[in-house]
Amino acid sequence: ATGAATRAQSPRREPEHISWTKSGRAMTAAAVEPTRSGAGVPSTKEAAATNSSGSPTRVLPETRDKARHDAKYDKKKSKGKDADGEAGGDSDKEGGKEGKRKLTPLERCEKKIRAAKRATRSELSVSGGEWQKHGYAYDPKVLSADGLGDDIERISAKDVSVEEFIERFERPCRPCVITDAMEGWAANREWTYDKLRAKFGRHKFKVGSDDDGYAVRLKFNHIHHYVNDPAHMRDDSPLYIFDGSFGDKEGSQPLLKDYEVPKYFKEDLFRHAGEKRRPPYRWVVIGPPRSGSSVHVDPLATSAWNALISGHKRWALYPPNAGLTKPDLKPKGIGLDGESVTWFQRMYPKTRGKEWTEVKGFPKPMDCVQKPGEIMYVPDGWWHAVLNLDHTVAVTQNVVTTARFPKAWRMTKRGRPKMSAQWLRKLRTARPDLAAVADAQPWRAEESAGEKTSSSSSSSSSEESSDTEPDTDPAFVDANAAAMKLNRLFLGGGNAGGVVGDETLLEMARERKERAENEPASPKKKRAR
């Protein structure tokens, strides 16, 4: 009875009209029309909040909904890529109990740098100090050149003609250091950190790749701060610019005018494949001490030249005819992390020991310290590693010349078949002599039985070349075996004209048999059974 009396005394609520926001959130009629006044039903004005001054503050439901929507949107946005398109979740505002505030330019810069570090080396904790876990910055021996030999021949561009260079270095596949070839370059004056910042401060340069293979970029303003900050310069292997698209982007294209391709490398056969189809071939390289490139071979049998504007680079080179493979130079189990400085600390000393030379029979490295104004020439097939001994600025390009064309063609045809077809069509018009050489090349000549293909760009510690295993695709084996069978039938056997021998054919047949046994049956074969 008491409950009934209470219900009778309670004012009867009018039914509320329900409306919906754009986000699907239900809201009452108070958000769309004034609420009818009545006993026990407060009006909108009566429901207003009171601020610190005591005056009523009107808080409508749609205002609350919008605030919630904005907060939700901002939260989602902070979890994705930042405003520069880089992963890391750094926004320009900081939250907390004190409320949001806009970051200062220095704080934004630091956030971008931390995001780039996380993206390029996700296995390392930035906040946990793992970028400095080895303490290489505190060890003076890491950047010392004491005791290193000077094993690479130096030549002057004033004394050696193009023809002599081809006969002495290109054809025999010998590296060298070229001097007196960079005189008059505007890069010698303009490519300093401060001048680059003044001209390209807002342009983004590539400093590595993330786990999905996407480029990680930083504005030069941020890079300038990074290389001048003592805390960041304690990183074991610092971030550095290794940008292969600088010549294609409007913001950095003016750099192309500041240097000239040396006379020995004017011939660039890959240009006939087309600028869009050809593989990456030129990079601007700007790095602090302890940055560099771990040991690798340049892709598609290309040769490389590296012109050093400022700083000093340490090189270690291994000849291609020594039988060295990637597992020999980058073995597992010794703590290599893909970084140049770690390779020089942990693997390089092993390549100078007795086990390396006497037991395994491998050659010692050829050492060299490149100085400003010098150009390093690295022929195709040479394993090489580079370590920056101080702040360096350089430009490098990969080339294919007539003297090294046969091997480059074989590697490209296996590694980039579509591009090689386009390349050959262009060569038939521009260089019919080389097209004839290409037509006469077997898939794998006797001297290239150990060749490996790699179509990726190289020379960056975070994007080094990946040397894949020889092609054992059934289509390749079938085509090559058929061609070699015809060669034996019509040429009477032997190895004239670069014909593949029987041992190679037997190896190909074994590879084909193993692949066929391991390959799942096609639907047609299953139905036939």
Short mmCIF file of C-alpha atoms in Angstrom, two decimals, residues 184-521:
data_model
loop_
_atom_site.label_atom_id
_atom_site.label_comp_id
_atom_site.label_asym_id
_atom_site.label_seq_id
_atom_site.Cartn_x
_atom_site.Cartn_y
_atom_site.Cartn_z
CA GLY A 184 84.55 21.93 -60.21
CA TRP A 185 81.60 20.13 -58.59
CA ALA A 186 79.18 22.51 -56.88
CA ALA A 187 78.57 19.74 -54.36
CA ASN A 188 82.02 20.40 -52.89
CA ARG A 189 80.76 23.80 -51.74
CA GLU A 190 77.03 23.30 -51.35
CA TRP A 191 76.71 19.87 -49.73
CA THR A 192 77.41 20.84 -46.14
CA TYR A 193 74.95 20.06 -43.37
CA ASP A 194 74.07 23.70 -42.83
CA LYS A 195 73.61 24.56 -46.51
CA LEU A 196 71.61 21.41 -47.16
CA ARG A 197 69.38 22.34 -44.25
CA ALA A 198 68.87 25.85 -45.64
CA LYS A 199 67.85 24.51 -49.08
CA PHE A 200 66.16 21.21 -48.26
CA GLY A 201 65.16 21.56 -44.61
CA ARG A 202 61.51 20.67 -45.22
CA HIS A 203 62.22 17.91 -47.72
CA LYS A 204 61.97 14.34 -46.49
CA PHE A 205 64.86 11.95 -47.17
CA LYS A 206 64.80 8.22 -46.73
CA VAL A 207 66.58 6.93 -43.63
CA GLY A 208 65.55 3.28 -43.84
CA SER A 209 62.64 0.89 -44.32
CA ASP A 210 60.05 -0.49 -41.93
CA ASP A 211 59.15 -4.13 -41.40
CA ASP A 212 56.75 -4.04 -44.37
CA GLY A 213 59.36 -2.62 -46.72
CA TYR A 214 57.96 0.91 -46.83
CA ALA A 215 60.37 3.83 -46.83
CA VAL A 216 60.88 5.68 -43.56
CA ARG A 217 61.58 9.36 -44.15
CA LEU A 218 62.62 12.35 -42.09
CA LYS A 219 62.81 16.03 -42.92
CA PHE A 220 66.35 17.27 -43.23
CA ASN A 221 65.59 19.69 -40.40
CA HIS A 222 65.06 16.68 -38.14
CA ILE A 223 68.16 14.92 -39.46
CA HIS A 224 70.24 18.04 -38.87
CA HIS A 225 69.08 18.08 -35.25
CA TYR A 226 69.73 14.34 -34.91
CA VAL A 227 73.36 14.46 -36.06
CA ASN A 228 74.09 17.48 -33.87
CA ASP A 229 72.51 16.10 -30.71
CA PRO A 230 75.05 14.49 -28.33
CA ALA A 231 72.44 12.10 -26.92
CA HIS A 232 71.50 10.70 -30.34
CA MET A 233 75.12 10.50 -31.43
CA ARG A 234 75.65 7.84 -28.78
CA ASP A 235 73.58 5.42 -30.87
CA ASP A 236 75.56 2.33 -31.82
CA SER A 237 74.51 2.51 -35.47
CA PRO A 238 72.90 5.90 -36.11
CA LEU A 239 70.22 6.72 -38.64
CA TYR A 240 71.53 8.10 -41.90
CA ILE A 241 70.27 9.19 -45.28
CA PHE A 242 70.42 6.61 -48.06
CA ASP A 243 67.93 7.99 -50.57
CA GLY A 244 67.56 6.42 -54.01
CA SER A 245 64.68 8.66 -55.10
CA PHE A 246 66.31 12.06 -54.65
CA GLY A 247 66.64 12.50 -58.41
CA ASP A 248 62.95 11.77 -59.00
CA LYS A 249 61.37 14.01 -56.37
CA GLU A 250 60.84 17.67 -57.14
CA GLY A 251 62.04 18.77 -53.71
CA SER A 252 65.50 17.19 -54.09
CA GLN A 253 66.06 17.17 -57.86
CA PRO A 254 68.32 20.28 -57.70
CA LEU A 255 70.98 18.00 -56.16
CA LEU A 256 71.49 16.43 -59.59
CA LYS A 257 72.96 19.69 -60.87
CA ASP A 258 75.67 19.77 -58.21
CA TYR A 259 77.73 16.82 -59.49
CA GLU A 260 78.72 15.21 -62.78
CA VAL A 261 79.05 11.54 -63.63
CA PRO A 262 82.82 10.82 -63.97
CA LYS A 263 84.12 10.23 -67.49
CA TYR A 264 84.77 6.54 -66.85
CA PHE A 265 81.08 5.90 -66.15
CA LYS A 266 79.29 7.98 -68.79
CA GLU A 267 78.10 4.79 -70.48
CA ASP A 268 74.98 3.59 -68.68
CA LEU A 269 73.40 0.67 -70.51
CA PHE A 270 70.47 0.34 -68.12
CA ARG A 271 69.16 3.69 -69.31
CA HIS A 272 67.87 1.87 -72.42
CA ALA A 273 65.44 -0.03 -70.21
CA GLY A 274 63.66 3.22 -69.37
CA GLU A 275 63.87 5.46 -66.32
CA LYS A 276 60.71 4.03 -64.73
CA ARG A 277 61.48 0.37 -65.43
CA ARG A 278 65.18 0.26 -64.58
CA PRO A 279 66.21 -0.71 -61.03
CA PRO A 280 67.32 1.99 -58.54
CA TYR A 281 70.77 3.20 -59.48
CA ARG A 282 71.71 6.44 -57.71
CA TRP A 283 71.72 7.44 -54.07
CA VAL A 284 72.66 10.42 -51.96
CA VAL A 285 74.37 9.15 -48.81
CA ILE A 286 74.70 11.35 -45.71
CA GLY A 287 75.67 9.73 -42.46
CA PRO A 288 77.29 10.30 -39.05
CA PRO A 289 80.08 8.20 -37.50
CA ARG A 290 79.39 4.44 -37.14
CA SER A 291 76.72 4.43 -39.84
CA GLY A 292 77.38 2.53 -43.04
CA SER A 293 76.63 -0.54 -45.14
CA SER A 294 77.06 -4.10 -43.96
CA VAL A 295 78.82 -6.56 -46.28
CA HIS A 296 76.95 -7.14 -49.56
CA VAL A 297 77.28 -7.56 -53.33
CA ASP A 298 75.70 -4.99 -55.63
CA PRO A 299 72.62 -6.31 -57.47
CA LEU A 300 72.29 -7.56 -61.06
CA ALA A 301 76.06 -7.64 -61.62
CA THR A 302 76.26 -3.86 -61.59
CA SER A 303 79.45 -2.01 -60.76
CA ALA A 304 79.43 1.02 -58.47
CA TRP A 305 81.24 4.30 -58.03
CA ASN A 306 81.07 6.26 -54.78
CA ALA A 307 82.16 9.91 -54.72
CA LEU A 308 82.96 11.25 -51.24
CA ILE A 309 82.26 14.96 -50.76
CA SER A 310 83.31 15.16 -47.11
CA GLY A 311 84.38 12.86 -44.29
CA HIS A 312 86.17 9.49 -44.39
CA LYS A 313 84.88 6.02 -45.24
CA ARG A 314 86.47 2.72 -44.29
CA TRP A 315 86.15 -0.04 -46.92
CA ALA A 316 86.70 -3.79 -46.77
CA LEU A 317 86.54 -5.66 -50.11
CA TYR A 318 86.64 -9.37 -50.98
CA PRO A 319 87.24 -10.63 -54.55
CA PRO A 320 84.47 -12.45 -56.42
CA ASN A 321 86.61 -15.44 -57.48
CA ALA A 322 87.34 -16.61 -53.93
CA GLY A 323 84.22 -18.76 -53.60
CA LEU A 324 82.80 -16.64 -50.79
CA THR A 325 79.10 -16.85 -50.07
CA LYS A 326 76.74 -14.94 -47.82
CA PRO A 327 76.88 -17.58 -45.02
CA ASP A 328 80.68 -17.25 -45.05
CA LEU A 329 80.66 -13.51 -44.53
CA LYS A 330 77.44 -13.22 -42.51
CA PRO A 331 77.25 -16.40 -40.42
CA LYS A 332 74.53 -16.95 -37.88
CA GLY A 333 75.20 -17.26 -34.20
CA ILE A 334 77.77 -14.49 -33.72
CA GLY A 335 75.32 -11.68 -32.98
CA LEU A 336 75.26 -9.89 -36.34
CA ASP A 337 72.30 -7.52 -36.53
CA GLY A 338 72.56 -6.29 -40.12
CA GLU A 339 74.41 -3.14 -39.13
CA SER A 340 77.80 -2.20 -40.55
CA VAL A 341 79.45 -1.30 -37.25
CA THR A 342 78.50 -4.65 -35.71
CA TRP A 343 79.85 -6.54 -38.73
CA PHE A 344 83.17 -4.70 -38.51
CA GLN A 345 83.42 -5.46 -34.79
CA ARG A 346 82.42 -9.12 -34.85
CA MET A 347 83.03 -10.58 -38.31
CA TYR A 348 85.80 -8.52 -39.89
CA PRO A 349 88.48 -9.66 -37.39
CA LYS A 350 87.64 -13.28 -38.23
CA THR A 351 88.42 -12.64 -41.90
CA ARG A 352 92.00 -11.78 -40.94
CA GLY A 353 92.59 -14.86 -38.78
CA LYS A 354 94.41 -18.11 -39.57
CA GLU A 355 91.25 -20.19 -39.71
CA TRP A 356 89.90 -17.92 -42.43
CA THR A 357 93.02 -17.97 -44.59
CA GLU A 358 94.70 -21.30 -43.83
CA VAL A 359 91.82 -23.63 -42.98
CA LYS A 360 89.10 -22.24 -45.23
CA GLY A 361 91.47 -20.89 -47.85
CA PHE A 362 89.71 -17.54 -48.18
CA PRO A 363 91.61 -14.32 -48.94
CA LYS A 364 92.10 -11.53 -46.44
CA PRO A 365 90.11 -8.36 -47.03
CA MET A 366 91.48 -5.52 -49.10
CA ASP A 367 91.38 -2.45 -46.85
CA CYS A 368 91.10 1.19 -47.80
CA VAL A 369 90.21 4.52 -46.19
CA GLN A 370 88.53 6.81 -48.69
CA LYS A 371 89.23 10.52 -48.31
CA PRO A 372 87.26 13.61 -49.39
CA GLY A 373 87.48 14.21 -53.14
CA GLU A 374 88.10 10.53 -53.94
CA ILE A 375 85.91 8.11 -55.90
CA MET A 376 85.84 4.42 -55.01
CA TYR A 377 85.24 2.04 -57.94
CA VAL A 378 83.80 -1.36 -56.95
CA PRO A 379 83.43 -3.81 -59.86
CA ASP A 380 80.56 -6.28 -60.03
CA GLY A 381 80.72 -9.37 -57.85
CA TRP A 382 82.97 -7.90 -55.14
CA TRP A 383 81.75 -8.29 -51.57
CA HIS A 384 82.24 -5.02 -49.73
CA ALA A 385 81.35 -3.30 -46.46
CA VAL A 386 81.56 0.41 -45.59
CA LEU A 387 81.84 2.22 -42.27
CA ASN A 388 81.66 5.99 -41.88
CA LEU A 389 84.50 7.16 -39.63
CA ASP A 390 83.09 10.66 -39.21
CA HIS A 391 80.30 12.81 -40.65
CA THR A 392 80.20 11.99 -44.36
CA VAL A 393 78.38 13.24 -47.45
CA ALA A 394 78.57 11.25 -50.68
CA VAL A 395 76.80 10.34 -53.89
CA THR A 396 76.92 6.90 -55.48
CA GLN A 397 75.63 5.24 -58.64
CA ASN A 398 75.47 1.71 -60.04
CA VAL A 399 76.29 1.19 -63.72
CA VAL A 400 76.52 -1.45 -66.43
CA THR A 401 79.08 -0.90 -69.17
CA THR A 402 79.94 -2.73 -72.37
CA ALA A 403 82.94 -4.44 -70.81
CA ARG A 404 80.77 -6.04 -68.11
CA PHE A 405 77.56 -6.50 -70.13
CA PRO A 406 77.46 -10.33 -70.63
CA LYS A 407 77.27 -11.14 -66.92
CA ALA A 408 74.87 -8.27 -66.22
CA TRP A 409 72.59 -9.55 -68.97
CA ARG A 410 72.51 -13.09 -67.59
CA MET A 411 71.79 -11.86 -64.08
CA THR A 412 69.08 -9.45 -65.23
CA LYS A 413 67.38 -12.02 -67.44
CA ARG A 414 67.07 -14.38 -64.48
CA GLY A 415 66.37 -11.79 -61.80
CA ARG A 416 64.20 -9.32 -63.75
CA PRO A 417 62.78 -11.19 -66.78
CA LYS A 418 60.16 -8.59 -67.73
CA MET A 419 62.59 -5.71 -67.51
CA SER A 420 65.22 -7.68 -69.45
CA ALA A 421 62.75 -8.20 -72.32
CA GLN A 422 62.11 -4.46 -72.55
CA TRP A 423 65.84 -3.80 -72.25
CA LEU A 424 66.66 -6.18 -75.10
CA ARG A 425 64.05 -4.59 -77.38
CA LYS A 426 65.65 -1.19 -76.85
CA LEU A 427 69.17 -2.55 -77.32
CA ARG A 428 68.25 -4.01 -80.72
CA THR A 429 67.81 -0.44 -81.92
CA ALA A 430 70.36 1.47 -79.85
CA ARG A 431 73.10 -1.18 -79.53
CA PRO A 432 72.56 -4.05 -81.99
CA ASP A 433 76.05 -5.36 -81.17
CA LEU A 434 75.05 -5.89 -77.54
CA ALA A 435 71.70 -7.37 -78.55
CA ALA A 436 73.64 -9.97 -80.53
CA VAL A 437 75.75 -10.70 -77.45
CA ALA A 438 72.57 -11.12 -75.41
CA ASP A 439 71.07 -13.51 -77.96
CA ALA A 440 74.23 -15.63 -77.89
CA GLN A 441 74.28 -15.89 -74.09
CA PRO A 442 73.02 -19.16 -72.59
CA TRP A 443 70.96 -18.95 -69.43
CA ARG A 444 73.98 -19.95 -67.44
CA ALA A 445 77.47 -20.00 -68.92
CA GLU A 446 80.22 -22.18 -67.51
CA GLU A 447 82.03 -19.25 -65.94
CA SER A 448 78.85 -18.14 -64.18
CA ALA A 449 77.78 -21.45 -62.65
CA GLY A 450 77.97 -19.90 -59.20
CA GLU A 451 76.23 -16.63 -60.06
CA LYS A 452 73.42 -15.51 -57.85
CA THR A 453 70.75 -13.01 -58.74
CA SER A 454 69.69 -10.02 -56.72
CA SER A 455 67.32 -7.36 -57.97
CA SER A 456 67.17 -5.30 -54.80
CA SER A 457 69.05 -2.11 -54.17
CA SER A 458 72.09 -2.31 -51.95
CA SER A 459 74.58 -0.47 -49.82
CA SER A 460 72.34 0.60 -46.98
CA SER A 461 72.70 -0.92 -43.56
CA SER A 462 68.96 -1.12 -43.25
CA GLU A 463 68.27 -2.17 -46.83
CA GLU A 464 71.16 -4.32 -47.89
CA SER A 465 70.98 -6.51 -50.97
CA SER A 466 69.39 -9.92 -50.74
CA ASP A 467 71.21 -12.53 -52.76
CA THR A 468 68.74 -15.20 -53.78
CA GLU A 469 69.50 -18.77 -54.68
CA PRO A 470 70.03 -19.76 -58.36
CA ASP A 471 66.82 -20.09 -60.36
CA THR A 472 65.44 -23.63 -60.27
CA ASP A 473 62.06 -22.85 -61.74
CA PRO A 474 60.93 -25.73 -64.03
CA ALA A 475 60.36 -23.34 -66.93
CA PHE A 476 63.92 -22.08 -66.62
CA VAL A 477 65.36 -25.61 -66.37
CA ASP A 478 63.30 -26.86 -69.33
CA ALA A 479 64.28 -23.95 -71.57
CA ASN A 480 67.95 -24.08 -70.66
CA ALA A 481 68.19 -27.88 -70.97
CA ALA A 482 66.49 -27.82 -74.36
CA ALA A 483 68.82 -25.11 -75.62
CA MET A 484 71.87 -26.97 -74.42
CA LYS A 485 70.67 -30.23 -75.99
CA LEU A 486 70.38 -28.45 -79.34
CA ASN A 487 73.86 -27.00 -78.86
CA ARG A 488 75.30 -30.49 -78.33
CA LEU A 489 73.47 -31.90 -81.33
CA PHE A 490 74.45 -29.18 -83.79
CA LEU A 491 77.83 -28.14 -82.41
CA GLY A 492 79.10 -31.64 -81.75
CA GLY A 493 79.54 -31.32 -77.98
CA GLY A 494 82.33 -29.53 -76.19
CA ASN A 495 82.11 -26.10 -74.63
CA ALA A 496 82.65 -23.92 -77.65
CA GLY A 497 80.79 -20.68 -77.60
CA GLY A 498 80.06 -20.86 -73.87
CA VAL A 499 78.00 -24.08 -74.06
CA VAL A 500 77.01 -25.45 -70.66
CA GLY A 501 78.74 -28.74 -69.82
CA ASP A 502 77.12 -32.08 -69.01
CA GLU A 503 77.76 -31.72 -65.27
CA THR A 504 75.75 -28.52 -65.19
CA LEU A 505 72.93 -30.19 -67.16
CA LEU A 506 72.87 -33.12 -64.75
CA GLU A 507 72.69 -30.70 -61.82
CA MET A 508 69.78 -28.92 -63.50
CA ALA A 509 68.03 -32.24 -64.06
CA ARG A 510 68.43 -33.15 -60.39
CA GLU A 511 67.04 -29.78 -59.36
CA ARG A 512 64.08 -30.26 -61.68
CA LYS A 513 63.41 -33.75 -60.31
CA GLU A 514 63.54 -32.57 -56.69
CA ARG A 515 61.25 -29.65 -57.43
CA ALA A 516 58.77 -31.88 -59.25
CA GLU A 517 58.70 -34.35 -56.34
CA ASN A 518 58.09 -31.61 -53.78
CA GLU A 519 55.60 -29.67 -55.87
CA PRO A 520 51.92 -30.42 -55.15
CA ALA A 521 49.95 -31.93 -58.00
#
